[in-house]
């Protein structure tokens, strides 16, 4: 039998299509997994920033006896830092002895962001 001649019964084209199909399915599942991880990480970053702002605000009240009037006070005196291109922090004060209303929002990035 000559190994260089095409033998009947071999479906080489179909085998390649099946291989390509399986590869595409695995690639799709991999990319979906990456997307899920990215979404989870973004949500955790958002929650972490909100906890940091609240913690800094409470620390200021415990040490100085008043809640800070602005977010910049926390940045200046308590070392609060965050990516202002990625997040917006809403910090609304009603009185120096009442906990401010604190909300953190993610800005949408090019290529898709979260929230």
XYZ file of C-alpha atoms in Angstrom:
115
model
C 0.000 0.000 0.000
C 1.381 3.381 -0.998
C 1.106 5.896 1.835
C 1.185 8.917 -0.494
C -1.967 8.076 -2.363
C -5.323 9.185 -1.093
C -7.119 6.299 0.468
C -10.872 5.954 0.250
C -12.872 6.390 3.416
C -10.756 9.143 4.949
C -12.698 12.307 5.721
C -9.807 14.709 6.229
C -11.852 17.825 5.417
C -14.538 16.887 7.937
C -11.906 16.163 10.584
C -10.441 19.636 10.099
C -13.876 21.247 10.368
C -14.601 19.322 13.576
C -11.231 20.386 15.010
C -11.848 24.015 14.092
C -15.356 23.845 15.595
C -14.054 22.414 18.870
C -11.306 25.048 18.975
C -13.870 27.839 18.457
C -16.067 26.491 21.260
C -13.113 26.276 23.668
C -11.997 29.798 22.695
C -15.519 31.150 23.257
C -15.716 29.530 26.723
C -12.287 30.927 27.614
C -13.253 34.466 26.588
C -16.534 34.233 28.537
C -14.549 33.196 31.612
C -12.234 36.180 31.231
C -15.208 38.508 30.893
C -16.753 37.088 34.065
C -13.506 37.554 35.995
C -13.197 41.141 34.753
C -16.766 41.961 35.824
C -16.219 40.458 39.279
C -12.948 42.340 39.740
C -14.530 45.664 38.746
C -17.397 45.140 41.190
C -14.947 44.288 44.001
C -12.865 47.408 43.256
C -16.003 49.544 43.455
C -17.026 48.018 46.803
C -13.494 48.375 48.159
C -13.380 52.080 47.258
C -16.742 52.683 48.922
C -15.563 50.910 52.099
C -12.362 53.001 52.067
C -14.280 56.272 51.830
C -16.645 55.239 54.655
C -13.730 54.036 56.806
C -11.812 57.299 56.294
C -14.939 59.324 57.089
C -15.595 57.419 60.320
C -11.929 57.626 61.302
C -12.034 61.407 60.862
C -15.127 61.608 63.063
C -13.521 59.412 65.735
C -10.289 61.409 65.816
C -11.513 64.966 65.209
C -15.129 64.915 66.416
C -16.729 65.910 63.091
C -17.351 64.434 59.678
C -15.260 66.087 56.953
C -16.992 68.679 54.820
C -15.524 67.411 51.561
C -13.902 64.451 49.942
C -10.774 66.523 49.338
C -10.323 66.789 53.132
C -10.123 62.994 53.306
C -7.668 62.938 50.420
C -5.482 65.584 52.010
C -5.519 64.461 55.662
C -6.318 60.739 55.578
C -4.513 59.579 52.436
C -7.613 58.577 50.477
C -6.687 58.001 46.834
C -8.597 56.569 43.891
C -8.598 56.647 40.106
C -10.726 59.671 39.210
C -10.787 58.611 35.559
C -12.437 55.333 36.557
C -14.707 56.249 39.509
C -16.942 59.078 40.682
C -17.519 59.496 44.423
C -20.654 61.304 45.536
C -20.054 62.764 49.005
C -22.979 64.790 50.364
C -22.760 66.388 53.800
C -25.855 67.457 55.736
C -24.206 68.434 59.042
C -20.830 67.968 60.733
C -22.319 65.537 63.256
C -24.267 63.395 60.754
C -22.726 60.713 58.555
C -22.482 62.003 54.969
C -24.210 60.207 52.126
C -21.514 58.329 50.204
C -22.026 56.705 46.813
C -19.391 55.404 44.411
C -20.016 54.930 40.695
C -17.825 53.438 37.978
C -17.393 55.491 34.832
C -17.903 53.559 31.605
C -14.622 52.959 29.837
C -14.035 52.628 26.102
C -14.486 49.003 25.185
C -17.118 48.432 27.860
C -17.094 49.114 31.559
C -19.159 47.932 34.468
C -22.075 49.647 36.115
